[in-house]
Short mmCIF file of C-alpha atoms in Angstrom, two decimals:
data_model
loop_
_atom_site.label_atom_id
_atom_site.label_comp_id
_atom_site.label_asym_id
_atom_site.label_seq_id
_atom_site.Cartn_x
_atom_site.Cartn_y
_atom_site.Cartn_z
CA MET A 1 5.42 -2.17 -16.39
CA LEU A 2 7.91 -3.63 -14.40
CA LYS A 3 10.12 -0.91 -12.56
CA ASN A 4 14.25 -0.72 -12.36
CA ARG A 5 15.13 -1.65 -9.09
CA ILE A 6 17.40 0.60 -6.63
CA ILE A 7 19.34 -1.66 -4.60
CA PRO A 8 21.47 0.01 -1.63
CA CYS A 9 24.57 -2.46 -0.46
CA LEU A 10 25.50 -2.72 3.04
CA ASP A 11 28.78 -4.13 3.39
CA VAL A 12 29.01 -5.76 7.21
CA LYS A 13 31.94 -6.59 8.53
CA ASN A 14 31.82 -8.46 12.31
CA GLY A 15 28.44 -6.99 12.56
CA ARG A 16 29.30 -2.95 11.49
CA VAL A 17 28.73 -1.56 8.47
CA VAL A 18 31.77 -0.59 6.32
CA LYS A 19 32.53 0.42 2.74
CA GLY A 20 35.83 -0.13 1.14
CA ILE A 21 37.78 2.07 -1.27
CA ASN A 22 38.40 -0.98 -3.87
CA PHE A 23 38.20 -3.24 -0.83
CA VAL A 24 40.87 -2.20 0.97
CA GLU A 25 40.80 0.71 3.12
CA LEU A 26 37.68 0.23 5.25
CA LYS A 27 35.64 3.03 7.32
CA ASP A 28 33.11 2.20 9.86
CA ALA A 29 29.70 3.51 9.55
CA GLY A 30 26.97 2.18 11.41
CA ASP A 31 24.61 -0.48 12.53
CA PRO A 32 23.25 -2.49 9.76
CA VAL A 33 19.80 -2.95 11.20
CA GLU A 34 19.40 0.63 11.59
CA GLN A 35 20.67 1.51 8.14
CA ALA A 36 18.52 -1.27 6.66
CA LYS A 37 15.46 0.25 8.01
CA ILE A 38 16.56 3.95 6.78
CA TYR A 39 16.66 2.75 3.42
CA SER A 40 13.47 0.34 3.33
CA ASP A 41 11.43 3.21 4.98
CA GLY A 42 13.17 5.50 2.38
CA GLY A 43 11.94 3.60 -0.63
CA ALA A 44 14.67 1.13 -1.35
CA ASP A 45 13.36 -1.55 -3.58
CA GLU A 46 15.21 -4.39 -2.16
CA ILE A 47 18.46 -4.40 0.55
CA CYS A 48 21.62 -6.26 0.00
CA PHE A 49 23.96 -7.19 2.93
CA LEU A 50 27.50 -8.12 1.82
CA ASP A 51 29.13 -10.02 4.87
CA ILE A 52 32.75 -9.39 4.69
CA THR A 53 33.60 -10.90 7.66
CA ALA A 54 36.72 -13.16 7.37
CA SER A 55 36.49 -15.62 9.65
CA ASN A 56 33.89 -18.59 9.97
CA GLU A 57 33.31 -18.02 13.60
CA ASN A 58 31.57 -14.97 13.03
CA ARG A 59 28.82 -16.18 10.91
CA GLU A 60 26.29 -16.17 13.72
CA THR A 61 26.77 -12.22 13.30
CA ILE A 62 25.49 -11.84 9.93
CA ILE A 63 22.87 -14.70 10.68
CA ASP A 64 21.68 -12.25 13.84
CA ILE A 65 21.84 -9.40 11.85
CA VAL A 66 19.65 -10.60 8.98
CA ARG A 67 16.95 -12.18 11.53
CA LYS A 68 16.57 -8.74 13.24
CA THR A 69 16.40 -6.88 9.70
CA ALA A 70 13.94 -9.18 8.41
CA LYS A 71 11.75 -8.32 10.93
CA GLU A 72 11.72 -4.66 10.29
CA CYS A 73 11.77 -4.42 6.22
CA PHE A 74 9.32 -5.78 4.08
CA VAL A 75 11.14 -5.43 1.33
CA PRO A 76 13.30 -8.19 -0.51
CA LEU A 77 16.45 -8.84 1.56
CA THR A 78 19.39 -10.40 -0.01
CA VAL A 79 22.35 -11.68 1.68
CA GLY A 80 25.95 -12.43 0.22
CA GLY A 81 29.41 -13.17 1.26
CA GLY A 82 30.63 -16.42 2.57
CA VAL A 83 27.92 -18.51 1.13
CA ARG A 84 29.48 -21.64 0.42
CA THR A 85 27.17 -24.49 1.61
CA ILE A 86 23.55 -25.82 1.27
CA GLN A 87 23.47 -25.17 4.93
CA ASN A 88 24.77 -21.62 5.00
CA ILE A 89 21.86 -20.95 2.59
CA THR A 90 19.57 -22.91 4.67
CA ASP A 91 20.51 -20.77 7.66
CA LEU A 92 20.17 -17.14 5.93
CA LEU A 93 16.81 -17.93 4.84
CA LEU A 94 15.46 -19.47 8.05
CA ALA A 95 16.87 -16.20 9.45
CA GLY A 96 14.84 -14.23 6.86
CA ALA A 97 17.01 -13.62 4.04
CA ASP A 98 14.80 -13.72 0.44
CA LYS A 99 17.90 -14.52 -1.67
CA VAL A 100 21.26 -15.24 -1.19
CA SER A 101 24.29 -14.27 -3.42
CA ILE A 102 26.77 -16.99 -4.31
CA ASN A 103 30.17 -15.99 -5.33
CA THR A 104 33.42 -18.04 -4.57
CA ALA A 105 31.70 -21.33 -4.23
CA ALA A 106 29.89 -20.76 -8.05
CA VAL A 107 33.63 -20.41 -9.19
CA ASN A 108 34.62 -23.14 -7.83
CA ASP A 109 31.71 -25.53 -8.64
CA VAL A 110 29.07 -24.22 -10.83
CA SER A 111 27.06 -27.40 -9.88
CA PHE A 112 26.82 -25.88 -6.31
CA VAL A 113 24.56 -23.22 -8.26
CA LYS A 114 22.30 -26.15 -9.87
CA GLU A 115 21.95 -27.99 -6.75
CA ALA A 116 20.99 -24.85 -4.86
CA SER A 117 18.49 -23.53 -7.31
CA LYS A 118 16.98 -26.93 -7.29
CA LYS A 119 16.75 -27.18 -3.38
CA PHE A 120 15.68 -23.64 -2.88
CA GLY A 121 14.46 -22.47 -6.34
CA SER A 122 15.79 -19.90 -8.84
CA GLN A 123 13.86 -17.16 -7.45
CA CYS A 124 16.17 -17.14 -4.41
CA ILE A 125 19.56 -17.69 -6.02
CA VAL A 126 21.79 -14.80 -7.02
CA VAL A 127 25.10 -15.56 -8.28
CA ALA A 128 27.70 -12.77 -7.75
CA ILE A 129 30.20 -12.49 -10.59
CA ASP A 130 33.37 -10.13 -9.58
CA ALA A 131 35.18 -9.23 -13.41
CA LYS A 132 37.76 -7.46 -13.85
CA LYS A 133 39.12 -6.16 -17.44
CA ILE A 134 42.21 -8.07 -18.88
CA SER A 135 42.12 -6.86 -22.85
CA ASP A 136 39.61 -4.69 -25.07
CA ASN A 137 36.35 -6.07 -24.45
CA LYS A 138 37.53 -9.22 -22.36
CA TRP A 139 36.80 -9.72 -18.98
CA GLU A 140 37.80 -12.46 -16.45
CA VAL A 141 36.19 -13.60 -13.39
CA PHE A 142 37.93 -12.82 -10.26
CA THR A 143 37.39 -14.04 -6.24
CA HIS A 144 38.34 -13.02 -2.88
CA GLY A 145 37.70 -9.46 -3.17
CA GLY A 146 39.67 -8.92 -6.58
CA ARG A 147 42.96 -10.65 -5.45
CA ASN A 148 42.49 -14.15 -6.86
CA ARG A 149 42.33 -14.62 -10.81
CA THR A 150 40.49 -17.64 -12.08
CA GLY A 151 41.07 -17.67 -15.82
CA ILE A 152 37.45 -18.00 -16.44
CA ASP A 153 36.08 -15.88 -18.89
CA ALA A 154 33.28 -13.41 -17.37
CA VAL A 155 30.95 -13.49 -20.32
CA GLU A 156 31.13 -17.53 -20.78
CA PHE A 157 30.62 -17.80 -17.02
CA ALA A 158 27.35 -15.79 -17.00
CA LYS A 159 25.86 -17.86 -19.40
CA GLN A 160 26.95 -20.75 -17.47
CA VAL A 161 25.40 -19.64 -14.30
CA GLU A 162 22.23 -18.63 -16.09
CA THR A 163 21.86 -22.70 -17.22
CA ASN A 164 22.49 -24.02 -14.03
CA GLY A 165 19.40 -22.05 -12.56
CA ALA A 166 20.70 -18.83 -11.27
CA GLY A 167 17.70 -16.39 -10.87
CA GLU A 168 19.42 -12.98 -11.08
CA ILE A 169 23.42 -12.16 -11.81
CA LEU A 170 24.95 -9.53 -9.54
CA LEU A 171 27.83 -7.98 -11.56
CA THR A 172 30.46 -6.16 -9.87
CA SER A 173 33.12 -4.46 -12.25
CA MET A 174 36.50 -4.99 -9.95
CA ASP A 175 38.19 -2.15 -11.79
CA ARG A 176 35.53 0.32 -10.42
CA ASP A 177 34.20 -0.61 -7.32
CA GLY A 178 34.98 1.88 -5.17
CA THR A 179 36.56 4.58 -7.30
CA LYS A 180 33.06 6.29 -7.95
CA SER A 181 33.90 6.74 -11.74
CA GLY A 182 30.62 4.75 -13.04
CA TYR A 183 29.72 1.09 -13.73
CA ASP A 184 31.64 -0.41 -16.52
CA VAL A 185 29.13 -0.20 -19.14
CA LYS A 186 30.52 -2.03 -21.82
CA LEU A 187 31.04 -4.83 -19.29
CA LEU A 188 27.21 -4.75 -18.20
CA LYS A 189 26.34 -4.38 -21.73
CA VAL A 190 27.74 -7.46 -22.81
CA ILE A 191 26.79 -9.58 -20.17
CA THR A 192 22.84 -8.63 -20.42
CA ASP A 193 22.69 -9.16 -24.01
CA SER A 194 24.23 -12.44 -23.78
CA THR A 195 22.27 -13.92 -20.62
CA ASN A 196 18.57 -14.06 -20.31
CA ILE A 197 18.08 -13.25 -16.89
CA PRO A 198 18.06 -10.01 -14.58
CA VAL A 199 21.47 -8.50 -13.95
CA ILE A 200 22.18 -6.13 -11.11
CA ALA A 201 24.83 -3.71 -11.87
CA SER A 202 27.34 -2.80 -9.10
CA GLY A 203 30.82 -1.27 -8.29
CA GLY A 204 31.56 2.09 -9.47
CA VAL A 205 28.55 4.57 -8.73
CA GLY A 206 29.71 8.27 -7.94
CA THR A 207 26.61 10.47 -9.43
CA LEU A 208 22.99 9.73 -9.91
CA ASN A 209 23.79 9.85 -13.60
CA HIS A 210 25.69 6.62 -13.37
CA LEU A 211 22.65 4.80 -12.01
CA TYR A 212 20.83 6.19 -15.26
CA ASP A 213 23.92 4.73 -17.42
CA GLY A 214 23.74 1.51 -15.64
CA ILE A 215 19.92 0.87 -16.54
CA VAL A 216 19.69 2.41 -19.95
CA LYS A 217 22.95 1.90 -21.40
CA GLY A 218 23.85 -1.01 -19.75
CA GLY A 219 20.89 -2.92 -19.70
CA ALA A 220 20.57 -3.72 -16.22
CA SER A 221 17.46 -4.35 -14.09
CA ALA A 222 18.58 -3.07 -11.08
CA VAL A 223 21.35 -0.93 -9.93
CA LEU A 224 23.04 -1.16 -6.74
CA ALA A 225 25.06 1.40 -4.59
CA ALA A 226 26.99 1.31 -1.51
CA SER A 227 28.78 4.86 -0.55
CA ILE A 228 26.29 7.22 -2.53
CA PHE A 229 23.62 6.27 -0.30
CA HIS A 230 25.53 5.31 2.87
CA TYR A 231 27.50 8.69 3.46
CA GLY A 232 24.25 10.66 2.41
CA GLU A 233 25.62 12.06 -0.83
CA TYR A 234 21.88 10.97 -2.06
CA LYS A 235 18.99 10.04 -0.29
CA ILE A 236 17.12 6.71 -2.41
CA LYS A 237 14.07 8.89 -3.06
CA GLU A 238 16.27 11.59 -4.88
CA ALA A 239 17.90 8.69 -6.96
CA LYS A 240 14.47 7.71 -7.88
CA GLU A 241 13.22 11.12 -8.65
CA TYR A 242 16.16 11.65 -10.92
CA LEU A 243 15.76 8.66 -13.13
CA ASN A 244 11.98 9.44 -13.23
CA SER A 245 12.97 12.83 -14.63
CA LYS A 246 15.06 10.87 -17.12
CA ASN A 247 11.99 8.81 -18.09
CA VAL A 248 13.25 5.74 -16.25
CA SER A 249 10.43 3.90 -14.77
CA VAL A 250 10.91 3.54 -10.98
CA ARG A 251 8.76 2.77 -7.90
CA LEU A 252 8.08 5.97 -6.64
CA MET B 11 -8.71 -16.01 15.78
CA ASN B 12 -6.74 -18.42 14.44
CA VAL B 13 -4.65 -18.16 11.64
CA THR B 14 -2.21 -21.08 10.22
CA ILE B 15 0.61 -20.65 7.58
CA VAL B 16 1.02 -24.05 6.32
CA ASP B 17 4.38 -24.95 6.53
CA TYR B 18 4.85 -28.06 4.73
CA GLN B 19 9.01 -27.40 3.64
CA SER B 20 7.79 -25.47 0.51
CA GLY B 21 11.10 -23.34 0.61
CA ASN B 22 11.52 -20.42 2.71
CA ILE B 23 8.43 -18.96 4.40
CA SER B 24 10.36 -16.76 6.96
CA SER B 25 9.21 -13.78 5.29
CA VAL B 26 5.81 -14.71 5.31
CA ILE B 27 5.96 -15.59 8.93
CA ASN B 28 7.61 -11.96 9.79
CA SER B 29 4.83 -10.32 7.75
CA PHE B 30 2.00 -12.00 9.55
CA THR B 31 3.54 -11.27 12.74
CA GLU B 32 4.21 -7.90 11.89
CA VAL B 33 0.52 -7.05 11.04
CA THR B 34 -1.11 -9.33 13.78
CA LYS B 35 0.75 -8.04 16.23
CA GLY B 36 0.18 -11.05 18.87
CA LYS B 37 -3.84 -9.67 18.35
CA VAL B 38 -4.45 -13.34 16.69
CA ASN B 39 -3.48 -16.79 17.57
CA LEU B 40 -0.70 -17.22 14.59
CA GLU B 41 0.31 -20.96 13.82
CA VAL B 42 3.25 -22.20 11.65
CA THR B 43 2.68 -25.78 10.87
CA SER B 44 1.61 -28.74 9.00
CA ASP B 45 -0.41 -30.48 11.76
CA ILE B 46 -3.65 -31.58 10.80
CA LYS B 47 -5.53 -30.69 13.85
CA LYS B 48 -3.84 -27.46 14.02
CA ILE B 49 -4.96 -26.75 10.42
CA LYS B 50 -8.82 -28.00 11.21
CA SER B 51 -9.18 -25.95 14.10
CA SER B 52 -8.15 -22.61 11.99
CA ASP B 53 -10.37 -19.48 11.06
CA LYS B 54 -8.07 -18.74 8.09
CA ILE B 55 -5.13 -20.34 6.35
CA VAL B 56 -2.35 -18.88 4.28
CA LEU B 57 -0.74 -21.20 1.72
CA PRO B 58 2.88 -19.97 0.73
CA GLY B 59 5.06 -21.59 -1.74
CA GLN B 60 8.18 -21.22 -3.20
CA GLY B 61 10.26 -23.27 -5.81
CA SER B 62 8.60 -25.14 -8.49
CA PHE B 63 5.02 -26.15 -9.08
CA LYS B 64 5.87 -29.78 -8.88
CA SER B 65 7.98 -29.50 -5.67
CA CYS B 66 5.35 -27.86 -3.73
CA VAL B 67 2.50 -30.45 -5.38
CA ASP B 68 5.11 -32.92 -4.04
CA SER B 69 5.67 -31.90 -0.83
CA LEU B 70 2.30 -31.05 0.16
CA ASN B 71 1.39 -34.66 -1.12
CA SER B 72 4.15 -35.99 1.01
CA ILE B 73 2.29 -34.97 4.44
CA ASN B 74 -0.67 -37.66 5.10
CA GLY B 75 -3.78 -36.33 5.09
CA LEU B 76 -2.62 -32.56 4.35
CA VAL B 77 -4.43 -32.01 0.97
CA GLU B 78 -7.86 -33.54 1.84
CA THR B 79 -7.62 -31.54 5.51
CA LEU B 80 -7.11 -28.28 3.07
CA LYS B 81 -9.67 -29.10 0.65
CA GLU B 82 -12.24 -29.78 3.70
CA PHE B 83 -11.38 -26.39 4.69
CA ALA B 84 -11.53 -24.71 1.94
CA ILE B 85 -14.06 -26.01 -0.34
CA THR B 86 -16.25 -27.96 1.79
CA ASN B 87 -16.42 -25.53 4.64
CA LYS B 88 -15.57 -22.46 2.45
CA LYS B 89 -13.49 -20.70 5.14
CA PRO B 90 -10.77 -18.09 3.73
CA LEU B 91 -7.56 -19.04 2.32
CA LEU B 92 -4.79 -17.17 0.95
CA GLY B 93 -2.62 -18.67 -1.54
CA ILE B 94 0.64 -16.90 -2.21
CA CYS B 95 2.66 -17.56 -5.32
CA VAL B 96 2.92 -21.07 -6.13
CA GLY B 97 0.49 -21.43 -3.00
CA LEU B 98 -1.92 -19.65 -5.53
CA GLN B 99 -0.96 -21.53 -8.64
CA MET B 100 -1.48 -24.86 -7.11
CA PHE B 101 -5.19 -24.24 -6.87
CA ALA B 102 -5.06 -24.81 -10.65
CA ASP B 103 -5.96 -28.10 -12.21
CA VAL B 104 -2.34 -28.71 -13.55
CA GLY B 105 0.88 -27.13 -13.82
CA TYR B 106 3.52 -27.34 -16.55
CA GLU B 107 6.78 -26.66 -14.36
CA GLU B 108 9.52 -29.30 -14.31
CA ALA B 109 6.99 -32.04 -15.63
CA GLU B 110 3.20 -32.06 -16.10
CA THR B 111 2.00 -32.10 -12.63
CA LYS B 112 -1.75 -32.37 -11.23
CA GLY B 113 -2.62 -29.52 -8.82
CA LEU B 114 -5.22 -29.07 -6.29
CA GLY B 115 -8.25 -28.23 -8.64
CA TRP B 116 -9.69 -25.66 -6.65
CA ILE B 117 -10.39 -23.15 -9.68
CA SER B 118 -9.88 -24.55 -13.23
CA GLY B 119 -7.14 -23.62 -15.20
CA LYS B 120 -3.62 -24.25 -15.79
CA VAL B 121 -0.09 -22.96 -14.87
CA SER B 122 2.56 -22.53 -17.61
CA LYS B 123 5.26 -20.43 -18.29
CA ILE B 124 5.13 -16.73 -19.23
CA ASP B 125 5.19 -16.11 -22.75
CA ASN B 126 8.34 -13.86 -22.79
CA GLN B 127 8.15 -13.02 -26.65
CA ASN B 128 11.30 -15.44 -27.54
CA GLY B 129 13.44 -13.87 -25.08
CA LYS B 130 12.52 -10.30 -25.56
CA PHE B 131 11.48 -10.18 -21.80
CA LYS B 132 13.82 -11.57 -19.06
CA LEU B 133 12.83 -14.51 -16.90
CA PRO B 134 11.92 -14.43 -14.15
CA HIS B 135 9.92 -11.90 -13.88
CA ILE B 136 11.66 -10.29 -10.48
CA GLY B 137 10.86 -6.67 -9.05
CA TRP B 138 8.06 -4.36 -8.53
CA ASN B 139 5.43 -4.12 -11.17
CA GLU B 140 1.88 -2.22 -10.93
CA ILE B 141 -0.83 -4.10 -10.43
CA GLU B 142 -4.26 -3.58 -12.22
CA ILE B 143 -7.24 -4.12 -10.03
CA LYS B 144 -10.18 -5.92 -12.22
CA LYS B 145 -12.63 -6.31 -9.89
CA GLU B 146 -13.42 -5.50 -6.59
CA SER B 147 -11.59 -7.54 -4.04
CA LYS B 148 -11.94 -7.91 -0.40
CA ILE B 149 -8.46 -8.13 0.08
CA PHE B 150 -7.74 -5.06 -1.98
CA LYS B 151 -9.76 -2.83 0.20
CA ASP B 152 -8.38 0.63 0.42
CA ILE B 153 -5.25 -0.52 -2.19
CA LYS B 154 -5.09 1.76 -4.95
CA ASN B 155 -5.39 0.80 -8.38
CA LYS B 156 -1.52 0.69 -10.14
CA SER B 157 -0.11 0.25 -6.33
CA HIS B 158 3.30 -1.37 -6.51
CA MET B 159 3.86 -5.29 -5.87
CA TYR B 160 7.20 -7.10 -5.39
CA PHE B 161 7.08 -10.33 -8.12
CA VAL B 162 9.59 -13.37 -8.42
CA HIS B 163 8.13 -15.82 -10.71
CA SER B 164 8.46 -17.55 -14.16
CA TYR B 165 4.97 -19.10 -14.64
CA GLU B 166 1.37 -17.94 -14.33
CA PHE B 167 -1.65 -18.91 -13.19
CA ILE B 168 -4.51 -18.88 -16.17
CA PRO B 169 -7.84 -19.73 -15.13
CA GLU B 170 -10.84 -21.18 -17.45
CA ASP B 171 -13.63 -18.40 -15.48
CA LYS B 172 -12.00 -15.26 -16.22
CA SER B 173 -14.31 -13.84 -13.68
CA VAL B 174 -12.47 -15.08 -10.60
CA ILE B 175 -9.43 -12.46 -12.01
CA SER B 176 -8.89 -9.86 -9.54
CA ALA B 177 -5.71 -8.13 -10.72
CA THR B 178 -3.36 -8.23 -13.54
CA THR B 179 -0.17 -6.85 -14.18
CA ASN B 180 1.73 -5.72 -17.51
CA TYR B 181 4.97 -7.62 -18.58
CA SER B 182 5.61 -9.52 -21.82
CA SER B 183 1.55 -9.61 -21.52
CA LYS B 184 -0.75 -9.22 -19.04
CA ILE B 185 -0.26 -11.69 -16.54
CA ILE B 186 -2.65 -12.73 -13.91
CA CYS B 187 -1.38 -11.64 -10.48
CA ALA B 188 -4.27 -12.02 -8.39
CA VAL B 189 -7.72 -14.29 -8.05
CA GLU B 190 -10.45 -13.96 -5.78
CA LYS B 191 -13.36 -16.91 -5.97
CA GLU B 192 -15.54 -16.75 -2.77
CA ASN B 193 -13.38 -17.70 0.11
CA LEU B 194 -10.50 -18.35 -1.85
CA PHE B 195 -7.71 -15.47 -2.48
CA GLY B 196 -4.50 -16.03 -4.38
CA THR B 197 -1.78 -13.27 -5.07
CA GLN B 198 1.17 -14.33 -7.74
CA PHE B 199 3.18 -11.47 -6.04
CA HIS B 200 4.42 -11.16 -2.65
CA PRO B 201 2.69 -9.06 -0.20
CA GLU B 202 4.78 -10.17 2.41
CA LYS B 203 7.87 -8.39 0.42
CA SER B 204 5.79 -5.56 -1.11
CA ASP B 205 6.56 -2.90 1.90
CA LYS B 206 3.45 -1.05 3.45
CA THR B 207 1.10 -1.60 0.54
CA GLY B 208 1.50 -5.56 1.04
CA LEU B 209 1.16 -5.62 4.77
CA LYS B 210 -2.02 -3.85 4.13
CA ILE B 211 -3.33 -6.44 1.89
CA ILE B 212 -2.25 -9.18 4.93
CA ASP B 213 -4.16 -6.84 7.08
CA ASN B 214 -7.14 -6.99 4.87
CA PHE B 215 -6.93 -11.04 4.64
CA ILE B 216 -6.62 -11.06 8.51
CA LYS B 217 -9.98 -8.70 9.07
CA LEU B 218 -11.96 -10.45 6.62
#
C-alpha cells in the first residue's frame, strides 16, 4: 500500500533557513544542509527546499546547498523558488535535485510546464499553486508570495497543469500559510477531487491533527510542513507515529 | 572493480551517481559515461532511465554502438547489469509510452500503463510503497520483506515469464517492481532514493 508522505520544507534565503509568518517576518534558524540531514535521518519521506532569495545573483547559493545536501540525503529532494527557465531546471537537477517546483513561470505561461515535463519527465515537475480564497468555494491563484492576484481560478489552473504534464501539485493556501490554524481543507478537497495527480498539502500546519486532516479530509497524497518541524515542536517520527495511531498509513 | 553508470542523456542521474559514490566510497572505480570502450572494460553496469520509454530508447539508440555494446556485455558475456526505473523497463520487447517503441528485448514482455481503475488511483504512482519479495534475489540480500522503497512511475514492465519477477508492490493492482534473470537485475523503484534500504540494495549489487 502506498504510504502518505510527510515532507518537511525548508525556506532558504541567501543560504540560510528561515520561516516566515505570512511570508513577512522572517526568523533566521540554521544551516539548510544540516537541517536536511536531520530530517532525512529522522524519517522524512522527502525534503523540500524553497529558495526565497530575491535576487538572481544568489542562484548559485541554492545550487551549492542542493549539491551538498544531495550527497548526504538519499530521499527525494524537491527544490522550488525562482525556477523560470529550462536552464534553471537543468542546473538544479545536475546539482542533485530530484524534482523542481515551478510557480510563477507556470502561471505566466502554462506551456512552460509542458516543455519542462517533456524534456525532463513528469516525475520531476511539481507545480506549486499559491491559492487564496476570494469568495465561498472560490479560490484564485496568487504569485510573488501572495502579493499578486492573477485572476486565474485555482481549480481550473490545477486541471490545466495536469493536462500540461505536471507530475504533482504543491498546493499552498495563502490564507493559512504561517498561521498554524490548519490546512484549508475545503480548497484541498476540491483540488484533489478535480485532478488525477498527487497533491501535496501546504500552508497552515500547527498541530499533528492538521496533518491528519490534510490527508483524510483533504485527500492529499502528501503533507508538507515547515515550522512545526523546524522549531522542534514535533519530530518527523512523532508525526508519523501519530498518523499511524489514527490508521493513516505512513512509512515507519 | 570497474562500475559504469551509463550516461546517455536520459535525464537526471545525479542521485544515482551520488548514491553509488556514497556506497562505494572510492573502493571501486566508478565511471559515468557512454564511452563504448569504458563500457566494454566494465565489470558491472548500471542503466538508469528517466522520462518516457520512448525518449530513453531514442537516446540510447542515438549513441553509435551503445545498444550493441550493452547487449554484448549483458547477454553474450552475461555480466551483471542493473536497470533502474525506465532502465529496467527497456529490458522489454516493446513499450507503449508516447508511441509503440521497440525495447532492448532482453527479457520478453511489454511495458504498459498502470491500470488505475478508471482514475480511482492517482498516477504517477509516487511515493513510498512496500515491496513483496517473490523470490530469493542476490540484490535483496538482508533486505526484509515489506521494506519501503521510493517509486515514481506510471508504466510497468510485464514480463512473459513470471519466474523472473523478484518483487511486487500493491497499488491499484499488484505491480511488478523488480526482476532478476541470471545476470540481469532491474528495479522499478529507485534504490538511490530509498534511504538506507535502497543503499543496501546498491551495496548488494556492488558486492555481487
